[in-house]
PDB file of C-alpha atoms in Angstrom:
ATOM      1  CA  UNK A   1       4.749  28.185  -8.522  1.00 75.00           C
ATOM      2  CA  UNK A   2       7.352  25.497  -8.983  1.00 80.00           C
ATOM      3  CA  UNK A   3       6.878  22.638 -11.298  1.00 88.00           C
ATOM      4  CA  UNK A   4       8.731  19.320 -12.323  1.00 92.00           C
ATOM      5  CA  UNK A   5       8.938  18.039 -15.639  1.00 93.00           C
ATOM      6  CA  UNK A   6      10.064  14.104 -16.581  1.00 94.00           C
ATOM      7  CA  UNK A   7      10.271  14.174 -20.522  1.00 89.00           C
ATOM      8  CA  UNK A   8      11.072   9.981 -20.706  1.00 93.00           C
ATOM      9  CA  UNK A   9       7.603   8.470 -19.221  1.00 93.00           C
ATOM     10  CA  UNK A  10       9.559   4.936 -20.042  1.00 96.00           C
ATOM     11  CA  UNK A  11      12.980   3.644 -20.034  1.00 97.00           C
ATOM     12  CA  UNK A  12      14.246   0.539 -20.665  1.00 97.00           C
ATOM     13  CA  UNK A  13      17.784  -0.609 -20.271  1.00 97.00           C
ATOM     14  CA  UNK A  14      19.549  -3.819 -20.210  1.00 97.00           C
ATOM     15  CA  UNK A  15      21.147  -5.227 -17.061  1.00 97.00           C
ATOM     16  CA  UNK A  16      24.516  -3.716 -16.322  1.00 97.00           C
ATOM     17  CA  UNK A  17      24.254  -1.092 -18.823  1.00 98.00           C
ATOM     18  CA  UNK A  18      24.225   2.673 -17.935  1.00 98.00           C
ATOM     19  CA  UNK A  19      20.980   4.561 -16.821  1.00 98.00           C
ATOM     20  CA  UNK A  20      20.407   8.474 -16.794  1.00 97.00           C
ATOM     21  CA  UNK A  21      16.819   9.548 -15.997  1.00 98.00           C
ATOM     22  CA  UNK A  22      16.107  12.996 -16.763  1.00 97.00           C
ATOM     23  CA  UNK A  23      14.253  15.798 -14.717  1.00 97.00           C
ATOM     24  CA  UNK A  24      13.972  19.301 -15.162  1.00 96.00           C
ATOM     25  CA  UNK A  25      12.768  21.822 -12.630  1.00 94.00           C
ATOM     26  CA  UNK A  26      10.827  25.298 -13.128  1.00 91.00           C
ATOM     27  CA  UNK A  27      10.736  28.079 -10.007  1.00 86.00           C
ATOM     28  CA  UNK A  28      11.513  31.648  -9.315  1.00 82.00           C
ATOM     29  CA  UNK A  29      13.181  31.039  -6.458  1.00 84.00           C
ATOM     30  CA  UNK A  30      15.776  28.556  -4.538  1.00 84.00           C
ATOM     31  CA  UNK A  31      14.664  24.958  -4.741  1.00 86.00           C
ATOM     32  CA  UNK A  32      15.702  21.627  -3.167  1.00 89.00           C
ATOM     33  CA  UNK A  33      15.461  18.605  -5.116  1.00 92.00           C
ATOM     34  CA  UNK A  34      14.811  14.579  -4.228  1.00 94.00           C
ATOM     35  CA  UNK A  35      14.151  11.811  -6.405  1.00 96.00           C
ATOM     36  CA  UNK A  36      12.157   8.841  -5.050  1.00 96.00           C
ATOM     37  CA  UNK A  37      11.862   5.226  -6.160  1.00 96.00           C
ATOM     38  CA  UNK A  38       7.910   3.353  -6.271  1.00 94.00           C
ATOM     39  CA  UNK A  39       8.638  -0.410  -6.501  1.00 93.00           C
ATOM     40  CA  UNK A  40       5.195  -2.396  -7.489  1.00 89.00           C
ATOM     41  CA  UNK A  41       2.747  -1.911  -5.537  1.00 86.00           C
ATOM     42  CA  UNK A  42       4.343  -0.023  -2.291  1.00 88.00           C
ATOM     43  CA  UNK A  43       4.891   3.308  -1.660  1.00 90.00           C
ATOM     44  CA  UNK A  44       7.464   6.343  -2.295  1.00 93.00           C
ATOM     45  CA  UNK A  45      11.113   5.835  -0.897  1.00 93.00           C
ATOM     46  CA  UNK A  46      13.648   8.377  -1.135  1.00 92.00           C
ATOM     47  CA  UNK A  47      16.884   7.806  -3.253  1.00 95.00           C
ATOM     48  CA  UNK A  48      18.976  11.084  -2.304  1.00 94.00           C
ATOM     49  CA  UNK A  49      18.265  14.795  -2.358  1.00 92.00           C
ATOM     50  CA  UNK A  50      19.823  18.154  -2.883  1.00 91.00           C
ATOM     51  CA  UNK A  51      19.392  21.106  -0.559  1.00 87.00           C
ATOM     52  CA  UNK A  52      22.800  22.712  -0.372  1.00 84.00           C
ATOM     53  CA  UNK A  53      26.535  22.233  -1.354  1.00 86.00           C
ATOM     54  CA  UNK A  54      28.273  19.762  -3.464  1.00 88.00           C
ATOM     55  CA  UNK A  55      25.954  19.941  -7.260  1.00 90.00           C
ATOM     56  CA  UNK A  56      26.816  15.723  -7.084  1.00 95.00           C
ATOM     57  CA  UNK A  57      24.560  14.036  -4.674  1.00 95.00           C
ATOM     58  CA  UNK A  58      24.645  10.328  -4.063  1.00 95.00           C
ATOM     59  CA  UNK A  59      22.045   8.274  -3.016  1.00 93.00           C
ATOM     60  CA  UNK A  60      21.010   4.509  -1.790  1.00 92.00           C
ATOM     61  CA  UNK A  61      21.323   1.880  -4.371  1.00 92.00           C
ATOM     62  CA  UNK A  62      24.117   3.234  -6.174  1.00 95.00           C
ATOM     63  CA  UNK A  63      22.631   5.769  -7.686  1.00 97.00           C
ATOM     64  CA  UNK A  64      23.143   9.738  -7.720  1.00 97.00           C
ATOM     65  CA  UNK A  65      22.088  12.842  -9.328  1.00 97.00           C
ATOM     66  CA  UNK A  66      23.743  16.068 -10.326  1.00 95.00           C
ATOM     67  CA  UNK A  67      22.057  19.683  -9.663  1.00 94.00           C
ATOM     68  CA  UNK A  68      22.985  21.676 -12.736  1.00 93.00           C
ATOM     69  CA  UNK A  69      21.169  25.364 -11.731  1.00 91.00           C
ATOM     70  CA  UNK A  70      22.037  26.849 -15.227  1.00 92.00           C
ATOM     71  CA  UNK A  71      19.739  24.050 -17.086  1.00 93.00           C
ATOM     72  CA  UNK A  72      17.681  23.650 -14.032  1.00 93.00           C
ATOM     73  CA  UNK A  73      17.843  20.108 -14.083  1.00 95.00           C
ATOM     74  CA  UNK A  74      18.510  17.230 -11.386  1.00 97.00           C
ATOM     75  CA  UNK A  75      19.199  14.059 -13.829  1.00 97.00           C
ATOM     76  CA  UNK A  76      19.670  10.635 -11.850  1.00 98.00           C
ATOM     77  CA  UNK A  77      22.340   8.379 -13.231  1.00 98.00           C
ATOM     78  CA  UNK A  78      23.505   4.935 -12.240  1.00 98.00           C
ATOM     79  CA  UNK A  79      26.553   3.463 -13.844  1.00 97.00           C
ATOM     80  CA  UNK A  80      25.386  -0.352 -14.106  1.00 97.00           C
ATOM     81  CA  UNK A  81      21.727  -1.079 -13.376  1.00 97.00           C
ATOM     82  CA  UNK A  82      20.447  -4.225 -11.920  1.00 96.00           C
ATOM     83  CA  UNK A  83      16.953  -6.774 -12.480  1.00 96.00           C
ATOM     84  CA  UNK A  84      16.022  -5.395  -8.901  1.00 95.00           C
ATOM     85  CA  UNK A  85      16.096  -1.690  -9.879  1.00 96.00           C
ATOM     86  CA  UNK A  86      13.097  -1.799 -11.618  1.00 96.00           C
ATOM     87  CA  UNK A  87      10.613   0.589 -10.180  1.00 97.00           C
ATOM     88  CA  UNK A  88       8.939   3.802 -11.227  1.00 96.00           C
ATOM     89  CA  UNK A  89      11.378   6.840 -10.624  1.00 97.00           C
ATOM     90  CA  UNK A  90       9.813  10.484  -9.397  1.00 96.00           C
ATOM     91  CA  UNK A  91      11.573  13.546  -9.171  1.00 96.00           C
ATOM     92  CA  UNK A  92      10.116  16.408  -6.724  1.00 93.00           C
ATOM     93  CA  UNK A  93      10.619  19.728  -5.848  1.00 91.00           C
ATOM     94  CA  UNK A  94      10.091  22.162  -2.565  1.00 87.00           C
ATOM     95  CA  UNK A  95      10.550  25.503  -2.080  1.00 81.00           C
ATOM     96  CA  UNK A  96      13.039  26.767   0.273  1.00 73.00           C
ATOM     97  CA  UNK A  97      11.105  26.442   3.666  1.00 68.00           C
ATOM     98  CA  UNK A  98       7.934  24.998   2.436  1.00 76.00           C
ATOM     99  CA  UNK A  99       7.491  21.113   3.452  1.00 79.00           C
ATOM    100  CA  UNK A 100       5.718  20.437   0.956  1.00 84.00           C
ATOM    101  CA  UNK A 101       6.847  18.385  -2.278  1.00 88.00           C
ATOM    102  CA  UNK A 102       5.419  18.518  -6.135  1.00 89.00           C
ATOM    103  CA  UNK A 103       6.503  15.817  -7.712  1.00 91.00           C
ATOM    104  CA  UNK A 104       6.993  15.159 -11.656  1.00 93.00           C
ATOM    105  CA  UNK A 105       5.149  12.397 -13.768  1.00 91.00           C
ATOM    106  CA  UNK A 106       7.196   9.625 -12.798  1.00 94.00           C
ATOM    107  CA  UNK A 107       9.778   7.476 -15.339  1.00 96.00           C
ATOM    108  CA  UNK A 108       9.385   3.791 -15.593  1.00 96.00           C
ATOM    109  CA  UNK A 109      12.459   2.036 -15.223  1.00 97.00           C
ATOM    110  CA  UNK A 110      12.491  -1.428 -17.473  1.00 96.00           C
ATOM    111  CA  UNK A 111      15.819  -3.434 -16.979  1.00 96.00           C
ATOM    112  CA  UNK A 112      16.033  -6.077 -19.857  1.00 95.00           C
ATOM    113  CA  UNK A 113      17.943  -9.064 -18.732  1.00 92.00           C
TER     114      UNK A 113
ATOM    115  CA  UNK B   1      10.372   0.130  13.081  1.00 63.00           C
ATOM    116  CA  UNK B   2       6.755   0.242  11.648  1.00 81.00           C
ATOM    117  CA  UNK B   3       6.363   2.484   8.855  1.00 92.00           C
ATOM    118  CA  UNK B   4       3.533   4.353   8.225  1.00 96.00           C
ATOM    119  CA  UNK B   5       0.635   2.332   8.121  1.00 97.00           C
ATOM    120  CA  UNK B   6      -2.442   2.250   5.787  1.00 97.00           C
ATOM    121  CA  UNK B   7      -5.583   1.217   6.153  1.00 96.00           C
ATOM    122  CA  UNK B   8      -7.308  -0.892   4.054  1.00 97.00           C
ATOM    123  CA  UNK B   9      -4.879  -2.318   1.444  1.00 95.00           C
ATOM    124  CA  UNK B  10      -7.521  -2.187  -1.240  1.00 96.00           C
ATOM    125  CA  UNK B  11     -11.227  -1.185  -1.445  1.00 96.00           C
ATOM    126  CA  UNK B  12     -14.025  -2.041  -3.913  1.00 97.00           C
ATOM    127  CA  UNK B  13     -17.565   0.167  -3.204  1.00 95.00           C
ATOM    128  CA  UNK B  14     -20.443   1.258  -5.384  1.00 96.00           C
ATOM    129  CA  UNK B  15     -20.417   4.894  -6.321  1.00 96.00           C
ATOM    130  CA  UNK B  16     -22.835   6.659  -3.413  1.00 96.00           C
ATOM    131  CA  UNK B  17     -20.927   4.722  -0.853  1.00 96.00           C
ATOM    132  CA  UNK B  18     -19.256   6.348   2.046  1.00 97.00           C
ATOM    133  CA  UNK B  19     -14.931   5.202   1.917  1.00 97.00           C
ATOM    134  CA  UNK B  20     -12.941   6.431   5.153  1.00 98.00           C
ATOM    135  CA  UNK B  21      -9.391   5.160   4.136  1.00 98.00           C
ATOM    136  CA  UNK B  22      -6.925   5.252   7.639  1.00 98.00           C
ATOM    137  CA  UNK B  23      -3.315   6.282   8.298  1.00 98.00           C
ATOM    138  CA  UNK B  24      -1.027   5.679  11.031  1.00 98.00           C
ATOM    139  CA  UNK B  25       2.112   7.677  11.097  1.00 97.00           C
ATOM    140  CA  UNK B  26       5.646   7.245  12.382  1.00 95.00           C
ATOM    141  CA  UNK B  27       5.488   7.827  16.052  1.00 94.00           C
ATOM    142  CA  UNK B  28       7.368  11.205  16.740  1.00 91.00           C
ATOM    143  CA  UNK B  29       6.743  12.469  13.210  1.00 93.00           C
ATOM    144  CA  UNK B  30       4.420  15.736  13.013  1.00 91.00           C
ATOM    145  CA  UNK B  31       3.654  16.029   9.819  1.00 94.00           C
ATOM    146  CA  UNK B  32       1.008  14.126   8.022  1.00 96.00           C
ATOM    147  CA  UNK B  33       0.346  14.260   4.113  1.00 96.00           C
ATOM    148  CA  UNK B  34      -2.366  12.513   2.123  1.00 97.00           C
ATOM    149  CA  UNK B  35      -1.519  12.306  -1.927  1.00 96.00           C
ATOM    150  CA  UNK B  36      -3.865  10.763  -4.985  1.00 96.00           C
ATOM    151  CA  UNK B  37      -2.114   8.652  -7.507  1.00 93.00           C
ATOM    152  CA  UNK B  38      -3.611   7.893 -10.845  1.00 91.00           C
ATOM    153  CA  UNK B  39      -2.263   7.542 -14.294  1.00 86.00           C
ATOM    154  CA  UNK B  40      -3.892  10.719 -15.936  1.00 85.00           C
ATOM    155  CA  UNK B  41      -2.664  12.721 -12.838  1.00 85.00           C
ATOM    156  CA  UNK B  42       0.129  11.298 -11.184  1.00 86.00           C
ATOM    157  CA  UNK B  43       1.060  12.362  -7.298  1.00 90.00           C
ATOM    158  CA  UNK B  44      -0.813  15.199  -6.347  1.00 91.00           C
ATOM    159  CA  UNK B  45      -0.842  16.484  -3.079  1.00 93.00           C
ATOM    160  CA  UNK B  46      -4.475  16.604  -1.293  1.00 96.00           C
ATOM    161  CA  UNK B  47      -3.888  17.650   2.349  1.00 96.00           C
ATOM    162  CA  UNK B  48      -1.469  17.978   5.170  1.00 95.00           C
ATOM    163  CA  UNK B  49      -1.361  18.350   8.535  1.00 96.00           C
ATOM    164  CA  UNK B  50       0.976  19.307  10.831  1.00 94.00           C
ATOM    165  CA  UNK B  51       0.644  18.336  14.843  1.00 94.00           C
ATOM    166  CA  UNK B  52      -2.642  17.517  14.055  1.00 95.00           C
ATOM    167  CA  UNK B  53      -3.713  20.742  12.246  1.00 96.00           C
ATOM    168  CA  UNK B  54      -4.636  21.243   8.706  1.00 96.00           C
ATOM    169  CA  UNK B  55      -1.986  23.104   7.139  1.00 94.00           C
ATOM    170  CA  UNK B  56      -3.107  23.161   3.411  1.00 92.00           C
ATOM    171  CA  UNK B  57      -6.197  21.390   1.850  1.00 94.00           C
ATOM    172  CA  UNK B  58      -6.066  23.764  -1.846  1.00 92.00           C
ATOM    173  CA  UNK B  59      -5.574  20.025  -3.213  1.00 92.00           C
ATOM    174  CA  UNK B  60      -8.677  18.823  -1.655  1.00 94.00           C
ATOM    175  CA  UNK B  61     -10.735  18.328  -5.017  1.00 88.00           C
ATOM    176  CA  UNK B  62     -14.343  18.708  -3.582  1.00 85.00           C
ATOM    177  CA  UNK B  63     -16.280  19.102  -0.946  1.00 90.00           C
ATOM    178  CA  UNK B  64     -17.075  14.856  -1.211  1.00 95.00           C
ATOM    179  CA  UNK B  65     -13.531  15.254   0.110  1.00 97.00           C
ATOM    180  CA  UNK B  66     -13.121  15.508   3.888  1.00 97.00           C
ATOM    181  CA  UNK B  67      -9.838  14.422   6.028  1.00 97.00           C
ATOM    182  CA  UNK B  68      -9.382  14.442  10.092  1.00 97.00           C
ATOM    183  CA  UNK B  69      -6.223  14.150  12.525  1.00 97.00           C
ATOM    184  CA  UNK B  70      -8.149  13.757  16.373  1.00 96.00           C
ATOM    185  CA  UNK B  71      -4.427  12.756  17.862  1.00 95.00           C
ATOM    186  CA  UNK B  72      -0.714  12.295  16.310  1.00 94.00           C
ATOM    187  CA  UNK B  73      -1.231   8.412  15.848  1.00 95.00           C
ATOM    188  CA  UNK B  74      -4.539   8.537  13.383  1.00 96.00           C
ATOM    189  CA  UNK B  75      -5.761  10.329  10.423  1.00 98.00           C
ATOM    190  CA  UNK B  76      -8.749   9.471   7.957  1.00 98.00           C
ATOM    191  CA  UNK B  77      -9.716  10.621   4.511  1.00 98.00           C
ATOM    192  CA  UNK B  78     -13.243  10.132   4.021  1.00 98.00           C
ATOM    193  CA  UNK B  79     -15.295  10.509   0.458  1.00 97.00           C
ATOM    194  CA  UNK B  80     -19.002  11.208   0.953  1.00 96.00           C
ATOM    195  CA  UNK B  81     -20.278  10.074  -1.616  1.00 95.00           C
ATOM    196  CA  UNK B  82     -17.892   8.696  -3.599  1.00 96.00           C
ATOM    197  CA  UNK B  83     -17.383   8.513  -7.382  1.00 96.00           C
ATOM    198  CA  UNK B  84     -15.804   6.392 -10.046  1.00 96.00           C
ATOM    199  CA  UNK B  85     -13.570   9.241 -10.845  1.00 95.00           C
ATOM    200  CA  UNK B  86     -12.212   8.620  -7.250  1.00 96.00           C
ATOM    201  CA  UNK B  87     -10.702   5.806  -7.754  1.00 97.00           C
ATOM    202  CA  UNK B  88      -6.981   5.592  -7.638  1.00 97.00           C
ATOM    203  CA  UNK B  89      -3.843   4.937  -5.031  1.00 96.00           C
ATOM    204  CA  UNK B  90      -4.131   6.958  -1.944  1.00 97.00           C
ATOM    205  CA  UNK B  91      -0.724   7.323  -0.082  1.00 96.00           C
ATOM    206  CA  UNK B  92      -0.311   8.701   3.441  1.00 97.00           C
ATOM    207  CA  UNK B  93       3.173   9.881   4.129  1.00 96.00           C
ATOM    208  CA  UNK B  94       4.324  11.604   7.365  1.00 95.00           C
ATOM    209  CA  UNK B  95       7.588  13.299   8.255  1.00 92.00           C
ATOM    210  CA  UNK B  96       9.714  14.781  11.045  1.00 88.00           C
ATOM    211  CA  UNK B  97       9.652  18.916  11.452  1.00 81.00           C
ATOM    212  CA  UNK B  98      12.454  20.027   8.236  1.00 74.00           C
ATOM    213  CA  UNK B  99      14.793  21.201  10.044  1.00 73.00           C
ATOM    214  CA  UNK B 100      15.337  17.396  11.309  1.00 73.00           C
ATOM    215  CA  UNK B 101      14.022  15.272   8.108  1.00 73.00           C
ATOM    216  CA  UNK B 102      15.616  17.371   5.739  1.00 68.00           C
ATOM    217  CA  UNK B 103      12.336  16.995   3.665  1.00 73.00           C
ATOM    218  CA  UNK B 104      11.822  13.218   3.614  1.00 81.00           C
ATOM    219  CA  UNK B 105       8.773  11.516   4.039  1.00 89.00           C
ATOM    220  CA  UNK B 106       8.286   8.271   4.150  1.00 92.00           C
ATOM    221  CA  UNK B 107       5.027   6.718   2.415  1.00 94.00           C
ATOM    222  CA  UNK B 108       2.855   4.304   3.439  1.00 95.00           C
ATOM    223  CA  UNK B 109       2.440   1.485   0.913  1.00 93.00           C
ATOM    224  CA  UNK B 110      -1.114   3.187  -0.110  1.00 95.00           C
ATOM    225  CA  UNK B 111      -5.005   1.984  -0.257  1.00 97.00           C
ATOM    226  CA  UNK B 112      -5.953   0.930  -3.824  1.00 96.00           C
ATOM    227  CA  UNK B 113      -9.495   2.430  -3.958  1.00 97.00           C
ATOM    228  CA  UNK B 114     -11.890   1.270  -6.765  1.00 97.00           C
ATOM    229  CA  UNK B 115     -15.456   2.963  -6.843  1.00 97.00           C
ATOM    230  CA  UNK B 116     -17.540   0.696  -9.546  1.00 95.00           C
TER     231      UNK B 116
END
């Protein structure tokens, strides 16, 4: 079975500094990968996903994520983060073919002003 | 476009009571998915349906746990009787067949369920 881990349960970052929130993947066989953003009190969007191709995948908001297969990881960066970024950040997983998702812990994103 | 939409926002019951939380999906999309959200647990995947079919319920925690689709437009998720344990977020999420989402679902903004 596949599984997702998020190490950082909290970061916080001041405003217009440089993010990177870290996922790691575990499967025995070919994966896609998404990460979706919770703002307070609403529900799961997507930022961007991986299923084939290019290992740099970018995403709404300015953000994107790089598919590294040797670490198994799927790390989100964005280069300057913003007040309205914060939100609680999930990575998920699916197996080729299978619609469904398991997703990781989540990461709180904090952006000091 | 409307989203998907939940039904209600947030509910207060005593444990024993009946809860039938609602979900309306994206018109066109065939795939329905209930999740749980609570601190200890996270997102964890309780049912799905696809064109109105149960599909996978192995996250269904107990038999309390029951969840319909009688047409494309409406699904419920009904606890009988419920527990304090049960409370948490409920999100509904529903999604186009893969081949045309590409694996995105889009998520209701969830019923906030608190059994006292």
């Amino acid at each position: 079975a596949q599984s997702v881990t998020q190490l950082d349960s909290q970061v916080p970052v001041f405003e217009e500094a440089p993010v990177e929130l870290r996922c790691n993947y575990s499967s025995s066989v070919s994966v896609y990968l998404f990460w979706y953003v919770q703002y307070p009190n609403q529900g799961l969007q997507l930022l961007l996903k991986y299923l084939s191709g290019s290992t740099l995948v970018k995403g709404i908001n300015g953000f994107e994520a790089e598919f590294n297969k040797s670490q198994t990881s799927f790390h989100l960066r964005k280069p300057s983060v913003h007040i309205s970024d914060t939100a609680e950040y999930f990575c998920a997983v699916s197996i080729f073919g299978n619609e469904k998702l398991t997703f990781g812990t989540g990461t709180r994103l904090t952006i000091i002003p | 476009d409307a989203g998907v939409i939940q039904s209600p926002r947030h509910e207060v019951t005593e444990m024993g009571q009946e809860v039938t939380l609602r979900c309306k999906p994206i018109s066109g999309h065939d795939y329905l998915f209930w999740y749980r959200q609570t601190m200890m647990r996270g997102l964890e995947l309780l049912i799905y349906f696809n064109n109105n079919v149960p599909i996978d319920d192995s996250g269904m925690p107990e038999d309390r746990f029951s969840a319909k689709m009688p047409n494309a437009s409406f699904s419920t998720l009904k606890i009988q009787p419920s527990e304090p344990r049960d409370s948490a977020v409920y999100f509904c999420a529903s999604s186009l067949p893969v081949e045309l989402s590409k694996w995105a679902q889009h998520f209701g903004d969830g019923t906030r369920l608190s059994i006292l």
